PDB file of C-alpha atoms in Angstrom:
ATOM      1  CA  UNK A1114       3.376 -24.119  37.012  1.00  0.00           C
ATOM      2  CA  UNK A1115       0.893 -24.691  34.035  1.00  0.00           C
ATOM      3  CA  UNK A1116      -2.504 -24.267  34.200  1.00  0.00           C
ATOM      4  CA  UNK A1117      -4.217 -26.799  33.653  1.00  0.00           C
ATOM      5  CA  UNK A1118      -5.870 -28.289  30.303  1.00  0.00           C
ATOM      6  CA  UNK A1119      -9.793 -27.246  30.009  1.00  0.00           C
ATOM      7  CA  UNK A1120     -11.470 -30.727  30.508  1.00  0.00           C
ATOM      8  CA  UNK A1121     -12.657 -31.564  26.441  1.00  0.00           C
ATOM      9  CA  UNK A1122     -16.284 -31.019  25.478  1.00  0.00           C
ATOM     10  CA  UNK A1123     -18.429 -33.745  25.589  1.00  0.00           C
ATOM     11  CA  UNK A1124     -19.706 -35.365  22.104  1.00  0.00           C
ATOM     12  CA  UNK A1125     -22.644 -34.644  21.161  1.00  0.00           C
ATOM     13  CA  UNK A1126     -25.712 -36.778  19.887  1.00  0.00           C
ATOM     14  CA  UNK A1127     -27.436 -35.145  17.477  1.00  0.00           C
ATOM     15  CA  UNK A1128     -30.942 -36.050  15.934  1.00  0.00           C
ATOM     16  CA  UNK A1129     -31.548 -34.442  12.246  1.00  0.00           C
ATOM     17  CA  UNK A1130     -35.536 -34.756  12.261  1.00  0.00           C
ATOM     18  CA  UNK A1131     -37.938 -34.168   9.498  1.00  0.00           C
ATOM     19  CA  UNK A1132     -40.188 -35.353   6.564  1.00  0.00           C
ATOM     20  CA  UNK A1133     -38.766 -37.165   3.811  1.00  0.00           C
ATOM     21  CA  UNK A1134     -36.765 -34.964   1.426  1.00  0.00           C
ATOM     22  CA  UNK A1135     -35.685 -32.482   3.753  1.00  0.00           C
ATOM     23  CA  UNK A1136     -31.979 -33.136   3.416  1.00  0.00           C
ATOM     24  CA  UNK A1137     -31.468 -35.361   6.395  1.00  0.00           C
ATOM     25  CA  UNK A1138     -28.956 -37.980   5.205  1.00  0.00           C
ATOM     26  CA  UNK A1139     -27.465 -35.011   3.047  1.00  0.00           C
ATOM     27  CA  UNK A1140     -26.956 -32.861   6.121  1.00  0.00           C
ATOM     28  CA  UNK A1141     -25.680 -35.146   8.137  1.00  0.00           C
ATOM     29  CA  UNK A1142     -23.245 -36.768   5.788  1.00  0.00           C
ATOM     30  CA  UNK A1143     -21.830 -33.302   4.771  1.00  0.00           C
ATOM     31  CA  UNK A1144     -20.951 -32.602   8.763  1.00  0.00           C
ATOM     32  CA  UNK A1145     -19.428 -35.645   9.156  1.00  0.00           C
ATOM     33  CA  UNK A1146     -17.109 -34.703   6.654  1.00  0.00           C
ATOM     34  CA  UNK A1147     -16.688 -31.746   7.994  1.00  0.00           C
ATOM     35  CA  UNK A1148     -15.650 -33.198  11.138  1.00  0.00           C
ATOM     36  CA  UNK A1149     -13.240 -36.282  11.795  1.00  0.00           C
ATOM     37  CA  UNK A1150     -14.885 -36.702  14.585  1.00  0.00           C
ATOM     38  CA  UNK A1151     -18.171 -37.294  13.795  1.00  0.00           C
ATOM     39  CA  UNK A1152     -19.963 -40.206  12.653  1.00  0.00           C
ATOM     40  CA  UNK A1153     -23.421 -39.932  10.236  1.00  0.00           C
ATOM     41  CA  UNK A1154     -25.364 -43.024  11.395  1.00  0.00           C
ATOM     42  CA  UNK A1155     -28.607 -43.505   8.786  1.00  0.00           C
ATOM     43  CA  UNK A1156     -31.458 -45.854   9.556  1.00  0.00           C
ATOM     44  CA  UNK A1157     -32.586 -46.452   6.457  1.00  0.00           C
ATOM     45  CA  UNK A1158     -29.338 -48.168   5.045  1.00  0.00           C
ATOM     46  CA  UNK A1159     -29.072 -50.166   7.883  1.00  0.00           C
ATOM     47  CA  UNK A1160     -33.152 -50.919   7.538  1.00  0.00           C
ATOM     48  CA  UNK A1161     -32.613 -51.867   3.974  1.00  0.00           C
ATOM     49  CA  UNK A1162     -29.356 -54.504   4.216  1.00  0.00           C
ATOM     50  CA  UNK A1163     -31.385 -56.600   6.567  1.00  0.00           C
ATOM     51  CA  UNK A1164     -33.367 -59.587   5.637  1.00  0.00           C
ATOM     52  CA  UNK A1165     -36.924 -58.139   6.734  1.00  0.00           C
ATOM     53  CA  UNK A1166     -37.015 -55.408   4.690  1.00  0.00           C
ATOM     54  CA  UNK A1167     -39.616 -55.139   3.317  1.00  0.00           C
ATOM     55  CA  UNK A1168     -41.520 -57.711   3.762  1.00  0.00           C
ATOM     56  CA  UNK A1169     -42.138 -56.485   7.419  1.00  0.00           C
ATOM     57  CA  UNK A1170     -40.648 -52.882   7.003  1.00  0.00           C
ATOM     58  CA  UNK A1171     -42.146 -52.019  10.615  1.00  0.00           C
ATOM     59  CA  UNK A1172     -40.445 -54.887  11.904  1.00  0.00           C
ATOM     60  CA  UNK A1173     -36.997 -53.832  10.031  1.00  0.00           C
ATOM     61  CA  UNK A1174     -37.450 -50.503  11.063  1.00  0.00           C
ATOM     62  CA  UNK A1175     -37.314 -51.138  14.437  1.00  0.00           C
ATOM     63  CA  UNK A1176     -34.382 -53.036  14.302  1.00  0.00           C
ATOM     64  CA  UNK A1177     -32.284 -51.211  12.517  1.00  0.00           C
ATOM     65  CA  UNK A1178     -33.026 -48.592  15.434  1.00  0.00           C
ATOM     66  CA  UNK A1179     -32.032 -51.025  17.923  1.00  0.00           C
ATOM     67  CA  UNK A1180     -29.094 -51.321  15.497  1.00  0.00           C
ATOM     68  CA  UNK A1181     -28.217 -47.830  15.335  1.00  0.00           C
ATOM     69  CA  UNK A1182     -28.461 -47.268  19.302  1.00  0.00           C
ATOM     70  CA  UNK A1183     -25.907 -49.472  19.514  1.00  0.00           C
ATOM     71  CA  UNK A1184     -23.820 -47.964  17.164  1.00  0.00           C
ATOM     72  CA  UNK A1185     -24.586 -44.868  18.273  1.00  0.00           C
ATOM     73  CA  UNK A1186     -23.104 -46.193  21.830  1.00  0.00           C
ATOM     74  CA  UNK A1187     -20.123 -47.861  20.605  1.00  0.00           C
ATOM     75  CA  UNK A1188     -19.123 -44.529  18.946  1.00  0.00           C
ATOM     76  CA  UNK A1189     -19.898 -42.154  21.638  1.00  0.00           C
ATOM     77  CA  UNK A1190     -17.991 -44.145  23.753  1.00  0.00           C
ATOM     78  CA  UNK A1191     -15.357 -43.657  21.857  1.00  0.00           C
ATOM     79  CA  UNK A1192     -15.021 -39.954  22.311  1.00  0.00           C
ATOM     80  CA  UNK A1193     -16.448 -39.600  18.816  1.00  0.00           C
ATOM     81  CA  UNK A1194     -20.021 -37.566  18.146  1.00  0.00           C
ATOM     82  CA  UNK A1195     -23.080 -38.684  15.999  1.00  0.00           C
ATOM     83  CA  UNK A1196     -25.535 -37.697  14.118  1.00  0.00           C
ATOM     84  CA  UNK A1197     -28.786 -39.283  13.007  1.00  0.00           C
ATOM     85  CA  UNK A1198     -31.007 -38.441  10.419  1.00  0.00           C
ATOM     86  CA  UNK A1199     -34.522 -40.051  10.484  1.00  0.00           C
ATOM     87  CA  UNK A1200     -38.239 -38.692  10.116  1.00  0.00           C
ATOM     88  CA  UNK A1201     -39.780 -39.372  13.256  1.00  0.00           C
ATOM     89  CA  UNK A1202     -43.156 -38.554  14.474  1.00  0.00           C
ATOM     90  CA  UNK A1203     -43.400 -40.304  17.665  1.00  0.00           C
ATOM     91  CA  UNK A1204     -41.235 -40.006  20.873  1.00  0.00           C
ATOM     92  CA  UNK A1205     -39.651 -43.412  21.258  1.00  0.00           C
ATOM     93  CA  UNK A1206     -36.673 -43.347  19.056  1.00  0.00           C
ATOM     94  CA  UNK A1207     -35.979 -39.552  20.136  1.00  0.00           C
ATOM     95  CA  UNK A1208     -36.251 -41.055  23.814  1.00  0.00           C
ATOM     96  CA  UNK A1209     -34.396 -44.130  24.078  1.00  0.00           C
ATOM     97  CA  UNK A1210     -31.645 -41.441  21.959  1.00  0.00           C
ATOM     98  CA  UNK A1211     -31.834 -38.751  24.668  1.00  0.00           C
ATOM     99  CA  UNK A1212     -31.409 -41.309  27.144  1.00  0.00           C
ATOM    100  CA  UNK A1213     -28.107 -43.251  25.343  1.00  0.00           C
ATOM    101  CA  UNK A1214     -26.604 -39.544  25.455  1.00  0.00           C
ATOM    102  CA  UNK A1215     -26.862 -39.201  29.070  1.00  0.00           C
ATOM    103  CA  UNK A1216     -25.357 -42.763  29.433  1.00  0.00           C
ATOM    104  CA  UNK A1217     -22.551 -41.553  27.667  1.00  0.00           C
ATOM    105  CA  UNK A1218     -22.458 -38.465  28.894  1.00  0.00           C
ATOM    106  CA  UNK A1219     -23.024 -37.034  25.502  1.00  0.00           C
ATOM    107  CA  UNK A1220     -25.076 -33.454  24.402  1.00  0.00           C
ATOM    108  CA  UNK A1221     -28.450 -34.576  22.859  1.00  0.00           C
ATOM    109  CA  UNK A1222     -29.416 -31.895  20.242  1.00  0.00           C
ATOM    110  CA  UNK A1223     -33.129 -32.500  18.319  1.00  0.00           C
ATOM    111  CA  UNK A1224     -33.311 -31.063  15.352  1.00  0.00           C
ATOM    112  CA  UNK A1225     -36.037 -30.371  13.189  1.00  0.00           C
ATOM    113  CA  UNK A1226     -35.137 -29.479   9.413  1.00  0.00           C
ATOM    114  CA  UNK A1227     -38.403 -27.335   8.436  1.00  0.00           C
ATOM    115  CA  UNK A1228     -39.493 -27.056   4.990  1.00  0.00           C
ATOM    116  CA  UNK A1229     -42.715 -24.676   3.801  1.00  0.00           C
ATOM    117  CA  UNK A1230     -45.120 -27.345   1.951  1.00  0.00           C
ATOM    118  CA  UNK A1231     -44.232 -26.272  -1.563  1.00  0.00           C
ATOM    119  CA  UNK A1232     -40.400 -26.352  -1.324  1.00  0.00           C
ATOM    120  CA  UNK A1233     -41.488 -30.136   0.391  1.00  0.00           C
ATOM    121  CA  UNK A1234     -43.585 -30.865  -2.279  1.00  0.00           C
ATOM    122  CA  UNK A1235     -40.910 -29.551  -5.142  1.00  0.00           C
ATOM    123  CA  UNK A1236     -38.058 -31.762  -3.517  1.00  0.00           C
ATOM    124  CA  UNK A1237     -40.238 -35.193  -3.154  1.00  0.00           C
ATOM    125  CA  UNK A1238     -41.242 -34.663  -6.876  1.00  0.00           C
ATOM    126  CA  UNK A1239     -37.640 -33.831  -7.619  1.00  0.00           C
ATOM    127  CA  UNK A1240     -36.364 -37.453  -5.682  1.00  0.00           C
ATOM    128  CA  UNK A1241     -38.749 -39.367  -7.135  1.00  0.00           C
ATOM    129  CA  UNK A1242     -37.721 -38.785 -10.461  1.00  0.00           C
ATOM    130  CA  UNK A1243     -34.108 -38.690  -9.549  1.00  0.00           C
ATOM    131  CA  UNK A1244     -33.322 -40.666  -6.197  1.00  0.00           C
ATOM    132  CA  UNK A1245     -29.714 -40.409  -5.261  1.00  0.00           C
ATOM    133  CA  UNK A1246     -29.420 -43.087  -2.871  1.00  0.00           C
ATOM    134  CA  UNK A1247     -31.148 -46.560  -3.417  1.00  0.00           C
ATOM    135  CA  UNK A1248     -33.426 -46.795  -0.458  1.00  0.00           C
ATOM    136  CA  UNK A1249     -35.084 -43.753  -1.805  1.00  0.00           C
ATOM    137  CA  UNK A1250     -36.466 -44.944  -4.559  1.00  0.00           C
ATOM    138  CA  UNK A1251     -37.990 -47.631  -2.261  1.00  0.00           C
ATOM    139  CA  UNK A1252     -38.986 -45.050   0.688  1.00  0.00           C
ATOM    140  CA  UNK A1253     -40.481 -42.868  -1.503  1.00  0.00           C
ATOM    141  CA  UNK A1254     -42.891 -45.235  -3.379  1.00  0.00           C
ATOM    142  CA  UNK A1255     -44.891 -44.937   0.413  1.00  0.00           C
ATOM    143  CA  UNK A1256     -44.529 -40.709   0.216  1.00  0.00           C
ATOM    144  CA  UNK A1257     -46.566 -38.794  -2.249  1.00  0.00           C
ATOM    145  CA  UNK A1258     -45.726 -35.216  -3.115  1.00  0.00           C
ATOM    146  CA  UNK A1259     -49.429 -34.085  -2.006  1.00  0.00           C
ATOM    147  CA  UNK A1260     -48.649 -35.799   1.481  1.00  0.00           C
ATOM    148  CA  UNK A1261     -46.239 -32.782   2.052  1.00  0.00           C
ATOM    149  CA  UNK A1262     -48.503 -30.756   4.511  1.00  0.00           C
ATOM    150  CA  UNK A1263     -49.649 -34.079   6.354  1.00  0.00           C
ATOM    151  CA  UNK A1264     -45.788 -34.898   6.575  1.00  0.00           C
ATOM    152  CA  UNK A1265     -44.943 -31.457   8.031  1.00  0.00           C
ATOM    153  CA  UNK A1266     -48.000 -31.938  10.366  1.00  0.00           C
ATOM    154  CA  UNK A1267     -47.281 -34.805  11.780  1.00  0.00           C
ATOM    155  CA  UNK A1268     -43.753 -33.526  13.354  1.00  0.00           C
ATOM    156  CA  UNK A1269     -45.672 -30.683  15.167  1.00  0.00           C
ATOM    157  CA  UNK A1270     -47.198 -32.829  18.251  1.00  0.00           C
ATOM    158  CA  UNK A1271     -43.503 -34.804  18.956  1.00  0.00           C
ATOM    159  CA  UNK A1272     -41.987 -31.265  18.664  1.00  0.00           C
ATOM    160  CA  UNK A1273     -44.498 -29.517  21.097  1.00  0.00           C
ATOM    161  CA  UNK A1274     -44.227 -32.639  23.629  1.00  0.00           C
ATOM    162  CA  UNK A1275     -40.330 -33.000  23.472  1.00  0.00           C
ATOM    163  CA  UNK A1276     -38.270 -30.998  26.335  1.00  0.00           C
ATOM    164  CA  UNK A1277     -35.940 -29.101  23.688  1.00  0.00           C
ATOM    165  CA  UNK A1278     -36.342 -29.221  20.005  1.00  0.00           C
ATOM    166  CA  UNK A1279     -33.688 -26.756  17.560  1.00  0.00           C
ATOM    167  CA  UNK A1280     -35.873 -25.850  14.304  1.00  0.00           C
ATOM    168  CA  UNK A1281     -33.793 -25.284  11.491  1.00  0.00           C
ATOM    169  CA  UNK A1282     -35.018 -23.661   8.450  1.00  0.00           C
ATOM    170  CA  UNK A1283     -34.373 -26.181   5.752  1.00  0.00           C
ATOM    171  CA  UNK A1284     -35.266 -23.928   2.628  1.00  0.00           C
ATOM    172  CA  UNK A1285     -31.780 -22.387   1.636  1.00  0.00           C
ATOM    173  CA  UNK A1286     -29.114 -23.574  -0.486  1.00  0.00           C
ATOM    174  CA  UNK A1287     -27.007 -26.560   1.060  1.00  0.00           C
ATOM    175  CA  UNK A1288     -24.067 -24.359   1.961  1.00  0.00           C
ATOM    176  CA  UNK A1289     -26.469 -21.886   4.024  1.00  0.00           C
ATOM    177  CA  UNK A1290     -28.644 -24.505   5.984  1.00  0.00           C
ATOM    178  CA  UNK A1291     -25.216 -27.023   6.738  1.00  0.00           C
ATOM    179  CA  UNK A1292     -23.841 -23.870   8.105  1.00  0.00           C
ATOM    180  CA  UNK A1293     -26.855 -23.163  10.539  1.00  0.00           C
ATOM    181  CA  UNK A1294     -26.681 -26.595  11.431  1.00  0.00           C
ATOM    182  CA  UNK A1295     -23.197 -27.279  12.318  1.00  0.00           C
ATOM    183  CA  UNK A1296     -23.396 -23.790  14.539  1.00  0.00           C
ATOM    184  CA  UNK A1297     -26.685 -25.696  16.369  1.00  0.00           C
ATOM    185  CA  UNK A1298     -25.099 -28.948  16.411  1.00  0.00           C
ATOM    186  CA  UNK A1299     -21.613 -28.268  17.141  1.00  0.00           C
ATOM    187  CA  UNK A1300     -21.866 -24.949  19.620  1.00  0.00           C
ATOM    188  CA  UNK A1301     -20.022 -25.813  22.729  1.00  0.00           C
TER     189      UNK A1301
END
């Protein structure tokens, strides 16, 4: 008689958090292609193909969250795991996320990618002059290089208020800081 088959892990639903030009969308898109089956869900494309951006980015914003819950949903239950990169600073989006995972019986994983302020300021200067995706061009017209410290402050209160937050030193090359976060992300 066989043993039987361990039941399989559950997916997990992972938030990348942090101020612009940590390597969010970069992070998460190199672990989905890491992994078949994982999905890198970003906000801000979905926020900038709708018709409200930007004349009412707050207003897009939101429902491109709303958009990317349900994504997020239709994925998970699929069997498949997601990850989300977004700067957040209050607890709503990291909320209704936390909740959607235990719907789905998914791991929710909050992670902060942590930057010290020069290295911040360095890679919004960098982006600015050199954006590699189109909505940063348009995100970072709002984000000044000398907002770096106020960016990095603003993480710390959501981050002291939420339950369980995984801080991930951002600072490294991209191979070193993917492979810290796929051991926090993806540890069974």
């Amino acid at each position: 008689m066989s043993s039987p088959s361990p039941s399989p892990s559950p997916p997990v639903l992972a938030l990348l958090n942090g101020p612009p030009g940590v390597g969010k969308s970069t992070l998460a898109d190199a672990l989905a292609r890491r992994h078949p089956d994982l999905r890198a869900l970003d906000v801000d494309v979905v926020k900038h193909d709708l018709d409200s951006w930007p004349s009412d980015p707050r207003g897009a914003g939101l429902r491109a969250r709303e958009l990317i819950l349900d994504q997020a949903r239709v994925e998970l239950g699929a069997g498949r795991g997601v990850i989300i990169g977004q700067y957040l600073a209050r607890p709503e989006f990291p909320a209704a996320l936390a909740e959607l995972a235990e719907r789905e019986s998914a791991r929710f994983t909050h992670v902060l990618l942590e930057l010290p302020v020069a290295d911040l300021e360095r890679r919004l200067r960098d982006r600015r002059r050199s954006p590699t995706r189109p909505e940063q061009a348009t995100n970072d017209a709002r984000v000044e290089p000398a907002q770096a410290e106020q960016l990095i402050a603003s993480l710390e209160a959501l981050t002291r208020a939420a339950d369980h937050v995984l801080r991930i030193d951002a600072s490294g090359d991209l191979a070193s800081t993917l492979s810290r976060l796929e051991r926090a992300v993806l540890a069974r």
